[in-house]
mmCIF file of C-alpha atoms in Angstrom:
data_model
loop_
_atom_site.group_PDB
_atom_site.id
_atom_site.type_symbol
_atom_site.label_atom_id
_atom_site.label_comp_id
_atom_site.label_asym_id
_atom_site.label_seq_id
_atom_site.Cartn_x
_atom_site.Cartn_y
_atom_site.Cartn_z
ATOM 1 C CA UNK A 10 -89.356 -265.083 -216.002
ATOM 2 C CA UNK A 11 -88.807 -263.817 -219.564
ATOM 3 C CA UNK A 12 -90.565 -266.781 -221.151
ATOM 4 C CA UNK A 13 -87.400 -268.044 -222.844
ATOM 5 C CA UNK A 14 -86.868 -271.813 -222.808
ATOM 6 C CA UNK A 15 -83.472 -273.355 -223.633
ATOM 7 C CA UNK A 16 -82.023 -270.257 -225.356
ATOM 8 C CA UNK A 17 -79.386 -270.880 -228.019
ATOM 9 C CA UNK A 18 -77.360 -267.949 -226.715
ATOM 10 C CA UNK A 19 -77.624 -264.875 -224.498
ATOM 11 C CA UNK A 20 -81.101 -263.519 -223.775
ATOM 12 C CA UNK A 21 -81.380 -259.725 -223.800
ATOM 13 C CA UNK A 22 -84.242 -258.001 -221.995
ATOM 14 C CA UNK A 23 -84.744 -254.380 -223.048
ATOM 15 C CA UNK A 24 -86.385 -251.599 -221.084
ATOM 16 C CA UNK A 25 -89.179 -251.620 -223.679
ATOM 17 C CA UNK A 26 -90.166 -255.160 -222.674
ATOM 18 C CA UNK A 27 -88.727 -256.679 -225.861
ATOM 19 C CA UNK A 28 -86.791 -259.923 -225.311
ATOM 20 C CA UNK A 29 -84.156 -260.905 -227.876
ATOM 21 C CA UNK A 30 -82.523 -264.349 -227.921
ATOM 22 C CA UNK A 31 -78.946 -264.583 -229.222
ATOM 23 C CA UNK A 32 -79.383 -261.371 -231.236
ATOM 24 C CA UNK A 33 -77.044 -259.997 -233.890
ATOM 25 C CA UNK A 34 -75.672 -256.476 -233.406
ATOM 26 C CA UNK A 35 -78.144 -255.093 -235.940
ATOM 27 C CA UNK A 36 -81.117 -256.580 -234.062
ATOM 28 C CA UNK A 37 -80.007 -254.955 -230.816
ATOM 29 C CA UNK A 38 -79.359 -251.640 -232.551
ATOM 30 C CA UNK A 39 -82.731 -251.631 -234.290
ATOM 31 C CA UNK A 40 -84.529 -252.499 -231.041
ATOM 32 C CA UNK A 41 -82.819 -249.500 -229.389
ATOM 33 C CA UNK A 42 -83.883 -247.156 -232.193
ATOM 34 C CA UNK A 43 -80.663 -246.991 -234.212
ATOM 35 C CA UNK A 44 -80.708 -246.938 -238.015
ATOM 36 C CA UNK A 45 -79.508 -250.286 -239.333
ATOM 37 C CA UNK A 46 -79.880 -249.592 -243.048
ATOM 38 C CA UNK A 47 -79.165 -246.568 -245.268
ATOM 39 C CA UNK A 48 -81.846 -244.284 -246.621
ATOM 40 C CA UNK A 49 -83.068 -244.400 -250.191
ATOM 41 C CA UNK A 50 -81.324 -241.204 -251.262
ATOM 42 C CA UNK A 51 -78.049 -240.903 -253.139
ATOM 43 C CA UNK A 52 -75.307 -239.807 -250.739
ATOM 44 C CA UNK A 53 -72.384 -237.630 -251.688
ATOM 45 C CA UNK A 54 -70.106 -239.958 -249.740
ATOM 46 C CA UNK A 55 -70.488 -243.295 -247.963
ATOM 47 C CA UNK A 56 -67.806 -244.241 -245.428
ATOM 48 C CA UNK A 57 -67.288 -247.889 -244.539
ATOM 49 C CA UNK A 58 -65.877 -248.263 -241.031
ATOM 50 C CA UNK A 59 -66.274 -246.003 -237.992
ATOM 51 C CA UNK A 60 -62.908 -246.131 -236.303
ATOM 52 C CA UNK A 61 -61.023 -242.838 -235.802
ATOM 53 C CA UNK A 62 -60.302 -242.546 -239.544
ATOM 54 C CA UNK A 63 -63.898 -243.202 -240.602
ATOM 55 C CA UNK A 64 -65.329 -240.891 -237.951
ATOM 56 C CA UNK A 65 -62.893 -238.141 -238.958
ATOM 57 C CA UNK A 66 -63.881 -238.547 -242.624
ATOM 58 C CA UNK A 67 -67.548 -238.268 -241.635
ATOM 59 C CA UNK A 68 -66.939 -235.091 -239.629
ATOM 60 C CA UNK A 69 -64.991 -233.455 -242.452
ATOM 61 C CA UNK A 70 -67.453 -234.514 -245.154
ATOM 62 C CA UNK A 71 -70.636 -233.597 -243.303
ATOM 63 C CA UNK A 72 -69.207 -230.297 -242.025
ATOM 64 C CA UNK A 73 -68.612 -229.248 -245.641
ATOM 65 C CA UNK A 74 -72.247 -229.883 -246.507
ATOM 66 C CA UNK A 75 -71.850 -233.301 -248.137
ATOM 67 C CA UNK A 76 -74.651 -235.773 -247.495
ATOM 68 C CA UNK A 77 -72.693 -238.433 -245.624
ATOM 69 C CA UNK A 78 -73.467 -241.955 -244.453
ATOM 70 C CA UNK A 79 -71.185 -243.855 -242.061
ATOM 71 C CA UNK A 80 -71.492 -247.655 -241.938
ATOM 72 C CA UNK A 81 -70.219 -249.586 -238.890
ATOM 73 C CA UNK A 82 -70.845 -253.266 -238.265
ATOM 74 C CA UNK A 83 -69.598 -253.658 -234.689
ATOM 75 C CA UNK A 84 -68.519 -250.682 -232.569
ATOM 76 C CA UNK A 85 -68.214 -246.964 -233.245
ATOM 77 C CA UNK A 86 -64.618 -246.076 -232.442
ATOM 78 C CA UNK A 87 -63.247 -249.405 -233.658
ATOM 79 C CA UNK A 88 -60.304 -250.891 -231.802
ATOM 80 C CA UNK A 89 -59.329 -247.461 -230.515
ATOM 81 C CA UNK A 90 -62.640 -247.342 -228.668
ATOM 82 C CA UNK A 91 -61.472 -250.191 -226.419
ATOM 83 C CA UNK A 92 -58.107 -248.604 -225.566
ATOM 84 C CA UNK A 93 -57.717 -247.712 -221.905
ATOM 85 C CA UNK A 94 -55.590 -244.621 -222.537
ATOM 86 C CA UNK A 95 -54.363 -242.900 -225.716
ATOM 87 C CA UNK A 96 -51.597 -240.405 -225.044
ATOM 88 C CA UNK A 97 -50.399 -239.480 -228.545
ATOM 89 C CA UNK A 98 -53.630 -238.243 -230.138
ATOM 90 C CA UNK A 99 -53.601 -234.584 -231.183
ATOM 91 C CA UNK A 100 -55.405 -232.248 -228.800
ATOM 92 C CA UNK A 101 -55.289 -234.403 -225.655
ATOM 93 C CA UNK A 102 -52.010 -233.604 -223.860
ATOM 94 C CA UNK A 103 -53.027 -235.606 -220.776
ATOM 95 C CA UNK A 104 -54.358 -238.496 -222.822
ATOM 96 C CA UNK A 105 -57.913 -239.680 -223.386
ATOM 97 C CA UNK A 106 -59.644 -243.023 -223.027
ATOM 98 C CA UNK A 107 -60.545 -244.704 -226.287
ATOM 99 C CA UNK A 108 -64.189 -244.795 -225.253
ATOM 100 C CA UNK A 109 -64.311 -241.050 -224.631
ATOM 101 C CA UNK A 110 -62.523 -240.278 -227.890
ATOM 102 C CA UNK A 111 -64.941 -242.500 -229.821
ATOM 103 C CA UNK A 112 -67.994 -240.937 -228.122
ATOM 104 C CA UNK A 113 -66.814 -237.390 -228.819
ATOM 105 C CA UNK A 114 -66.143 -238.185 -232.484
ATOM 106 C CA UNK A 115 -69.482 -239.998 -232.809
ATOM 107 C CA UNK A 116 -71.362 -236.996 -231.407
ATOM 108 C CA UNK A 117 -69.417 -234.606 -233.620
ATOM 109 C CA UNK A 118 -70.274 -236.589 -236.752
ATOM 110 C CA UNK A 119 -73.934 -236.783 -235.692
ATOM 111 C CA UNK A 120 -74.184 -233.039 -234.965
ATOM 112 C CA UNK A 121 -72.993 -232.269 -238.499
ATOM 113 C CA UNK A 122 -75.725 -234.478 -239.937
ATOM 114 C CA UNK A 123 -73.940 -237.759 -240.711
ATOM 115 C CA UNK A 124 -76.358 -240.642 -241.232
ATOM 116 C CA UNK A 125 -75.015 -243.308 -238.869
ATOM 117 C CA UNK A 126 -75.851 -246.884 -239.862
ATOM 118 C CA UNK A 127 -75.066 -249.609 -237.333
ATOM 119 C CA UNK A 128 -74.656 -253.376 -237.331
ATOM 120 C CA UNK A 129 -75.221 -254.045 -241.036
ATOM 121 C CA UNK A 130 -71.897 -255.092 -242.549
ATOM 122 C CA UNK A 131 -70.855 -253.927 -246.025
ATOM 123 C CA UNK A 132 -70.416 -256.978 -248.260
ATOM 124 C CA UNK A 133 -69.950 -255.670 -251.806
ATOM 125 C CA UNK A 134 -68.995 -252.671 -253.908
ATOM 126 C CA UNK A 135 -70.140 -252.148 -257.492
ATOM 127 C CA UNK A 136 -70.447 -249.388 -260.046
ATOM 128 C CA UNK A 137 -73.778 -248.272 -261.528
ATOM 129 C CA UNK A 138 -73.136 -245.647 -264.208
ATOM 130 C CA UNK A 139 -71.943 -242.543 -262.356
ATOM 131 C CA UNK A 140 -72.641 -243.964 -258.895
ATOM 132 C CA UNK A 141 -71.041 -246.470 -256.556
ATOM 133 C CA UNK A 142 -73.245 -249.023 -254.798
ATOM 134 C CA UNK A 143 -72.292 -250.529 -251.429
ATOM 135 C CA UNK A 144 -74.198 -253.754 -250.763
ATOM 136 C CA UNK A 145 -75.040 -254.566 -247.147
ATOM 137 C CA UNK A 146 -75.484 -257.854 -245.339
ATOM 138 C CA UNK A 147 -79.286 -257.687 -245.212
ATOM 139 C CA UNK A 148 -79.559 -257.002 -248.961
ATOM 140 C CA UNK A 149 -80.037 -253.227 -248.678
ATOM 141 C CA UNK A 150 -77.810 -250.806 -250.577
ATOM 142 C CA UNK A 151 -76.112 -247.467 -250.058
ATOM 143 C CA UNK A 152 -75.700 -245.446 -253.265
ATOM 144 C CA UNK A 153 -73.118 -242.689 -253.394
ATOM 145 C CA UNK A 154 -70.958 -240.521 -255.629
ATOM 146 C CA UNK A 155 -67.869 -241.467 -253.618
ATOM 147 C CA UNK A 156 -66.942 -244.218 -251.144
ATOM 148 C CA UNK A 157 -64.273 -244.061 -248.438
ATOM 149 C CA UNK A 158 -62.983 -247.420 -247.183
ATOM 150 C CA UNK A 159 -61.826 -247.119 -243.560
ATOM 151 C CA UNK A 160 -62.277 -250.705 -242.421
ATOM 152 C CA UNK A 161 -59.140 -250.869 -240.258
ATOM 153 C CA UNK A 162 -57.852 -254.231 -239.090
ATOM 154 C CA UNK A 163 -58.947 -257.230 -237.075
ATOM 155 C CA UNK A 164 -56.997 -258.843 -234.263
ATOM 156 C CA UNK A 165 -54.816 -261.680 -235.523
ATOM 157 C CA UNK A 166 -55.932 -264.926 -233.899
ATOM 158 C CA UNK A 167 -53.207 -267.113 -232.440
ATOM 159 C CA UNK A 168 -54.743 -270.242 -233.935
ATOM 160 C CA UNK A 169 -54.043 -272.425 -230.882
ATOM 161 C CA UNK A 170 -57.019 -274.779 -230.334
ATOM 162 C CA UNK A 171 -56.559 -274.873 -226.556
ATOM 163 C CA UNK A 172 -56.712 -271.063 -226.403
ATOM 164 C CA UNK A 173 -59.608 -270.682 -228.838
ATOM 165 C CA UNK A 174 -61.701 -272.950 -226.617
ATOM 166 C CA UNK A 175 -61.225 -270.400 -223.806
ATOM 167 C CA UNK A 176 -61.989 -267.288 -225.888
ATOM 168 C CA UNK A 177 -64.229 -265.083 -223.769
ATOM 169 C CA UNK A 178 -63.521 -267.139 -220.645
ATOM 170 C CA UNK A 179 -60.029 -266.116 -219.632
ATOM 171 C CA UNK A 180 -58.620 -265.494 -223.122
ATOM 172 C CA UNK A 181 -59.572 -262.147 -224.641
ATOM 173 C CA UNK A 182 -58.724 -260.275 -227.818
ATOM 174 C CA UNK A 183 -58.196 -256.579 -227.169
ATOM 175 C CA UNK A 184 -60.343 -256.520 -224.031
ATOM 176 C CA UNK A 185 -57.936 -254.909 -221.566
ATOM 177 C CA UNK A 186 -60.374 -252.169 -220.516
ATOM 178 C CA UNK A 187 -63.305 -254.505 -219.963
ATOM 179 C CA UNK A 188 -61.534 -257.376 -218.249
ATOM 180 C CA UNK A 189 -59.144 -255.461 -215.985
ATOM 181 C CA UNK A 190 -61.075 -255.983 -212.760
ATOM 182 C CA UNK A 191 -61.457 -259.692 -213.492
ATOM 183 C CA UNK A 192 -57.666 -260.165 -213.178
ATOM 184 C CA UNK A 193 -57.387 -258.329 -209.845
ATOM 185 C CA UNK A 194 -54.633 -259.934 -207.783
ATOM 186 C CA UNK A 195 -53.849 -262.472 -210.509
ATOM 187 C CA UNK A 196 -51.076 -262.825 -213.097
ATOM 188 C CA UNK A 197 -51.968 -261.700 -216.626
ATOM 189 C CA UNK A 198 -50.221 -262.154 -219.970
ATOM 190 C CA UNK A 199 -50.444 -259.777 -222.926
ATOM 191 C CA UNK A 200 -49.436 -261.262 -226.294
ATOM 192 C CA UNK A 201 -48.178 -258.675 -228.786
ATOM 193 C CA UNK A 202 -45.874 -255.687 -228.964
ATOM 194 C CA UNK A 203 -47.919 -252.912 -230.567
ATOM 195 C CA UNK A 204 -49.361 -249.806 -228.908
ATOM 196 C CA UNK A 205 -52.628 -251.571 -228.109
ATOM 197 C CA UNK A 206 -50.669 -254.221 -226.217
ATOM 198 C CA UNK A 207 -48.708 -251.583 -224.313
ATOM 199 C CA UNK A 208 -51.836 -249.641 -223.353
ATOM 200 C CA UNK A 209 -53.564 -252.845 -222.242
ATOM 201 C CA UNK A 210 -50.565 -253.962 -220.166
ATOM 202 C CA UNK A 211 -50.331 -250.637 -218.330
ATOM 203 C CA UNK A 212 -54.056 -250.606 -217.631
ATOM 204 C CA UNK A 213 -54.053 -254.224 -216.415
ATOM 205 C CA UNK A 214 -51.064 -253.486 -214.169
ATOM 206 C CA UNK A 215 -53.325 -251.324 -211.981
ATOM 207 C CA UNK A 216 -55.341 -254.429 -211.100
ATOM 208 C CA UNK A 217 -53.253 -257.551 -211.775
ATOM 209 C CA UNK A 218 -50.562 -258.844 -209.460
ATOM 210 C CA UNK A 219 -48.122 -259.179 -212.372
ATOM 211 C CA UNK A 220 -48.386 -258.444 -216.105
ATOM 212 C CA UNK A 221 -46.059 -260.125 -218.589
ATOM 213 C CA UNK A 222 -45.841 -258.902 -222.195
ATOM 214 C CA UNK A 223 -44.891 -261.689 -224.628
ATOM 215 C CA UNK A 224 -43.240 -260.629 -227.906
ATOM 216 C CA UNK A 225 -41.389 -262.369 -230.727
ATOM 217 C CA UNK A 226 -38.767 -259.672 -231.266
ATOM 218 C CA UNK A 227 -35.821 -258.848 -229.009
ATOM 219 C CA UNK A 228 -37.375 -255.595 -227.751
ATOM 220 C CA UNK A 229 -40.448 -253.389 -227.991
ATOM 221 C CA UNK A 230 -38.599 -250.650 -229.863
ATOM 222 C CA UNK A 231 -39.509 -251.872 -233.337
ATOM 223 C CA UNK A 232 -43.271 -251.934 -232.781
ATOM 224 C CA UNK A 233 -44.245 -249.628 -229.896
ATOM 225 C CA UNK A 234 -44.196 -245.871 -229.309
ATOM 226 C CA UNK A 235 -41.342 -244.632 -227.156
ATOM 227 C CA UNK A 236 -43.567 -243.011 -224.508
ATOM 228 C CA UNK A 237 -45.246 -246.374 -223.857
ATOM 229 C CA UNK A 238 -41.936 -248.216 -223.638
ATOM 230 C CA UNK A 239 -40.720 -245.750 -221.005
ATOM 231 C CA UNK A 240 -43.907 -246.152 -218.976
ATOM 232 C CA UNK A 241 -43.621 -249.949 -219.147
ATOM 233 C CA UNK A 242 -39.984 -249.802 -218.021
ATOM 234 C CA UNK A 243 -41.059 -247.724 -215.023
ATOM 235 C CA UNK A 244 -43.984 -249.978 -214.040
ATOM 236 C CA UNK A 245 -42.865 -252.237 -211.158
ATOM 237 C CA UNK A 246 -45.191 -255.130 -211.995
ATOM 238 C CA UNK A 247 -44.831 -255.255 -215.787
ATOM 239 C CA UNK A 248 -42.294 -257.608 -217.324
ATOM 240 C CA UNK A 249 -41.335 -258.118 -220.976
ATOM 241 C CA UNK A 250 -40.304 -261.480 -222.399
#
């Protein structure tokens, strides 16, 4: 129907009638009207990474009148954006979903005039006289008087060939919010003992028959916030090994 024969990957049909085959993030963003490369001006500050730290830096910089560009290659909000519930973030006594927190911060940065650049990864950093130059994946550049690096972290892969073959088909990295309904009535395992693991386990427990957290240490105390540990202890279908 879309005129795509033997696609190499997913085919994406947009409301505009455009059909993209196995597109990169930047292609999707550009097709939806997002900026995927910085402007030609010199910015006061360029921020690399749009997790909570990068978004906060953009809000503070732009609100003080600095011309600010925020570069994000994958998802505004970073890993926090995929968290089902964040209970220990200032200003949200009842907690907030990572997606809502990321959306609020994104809008706040945009309202103050931050230039948001999506899907075009930063690949280099160099000095040109009094300026700093951030090189991007497509060859474009962002020139600024100051650069803030807020690139965060990536999920550590387990490196088990049998698991890697199932990535995206039963094995997921940090996808507790998205995949919760897919494990309804089934057992689920969460590997890791940090706050992201605890939040994912509690969210999955609302759908899964049983959730088992697998950790290397003797307890969660060394790596997880106390409020999460208490909630996990009280959850009837969450076990820790």
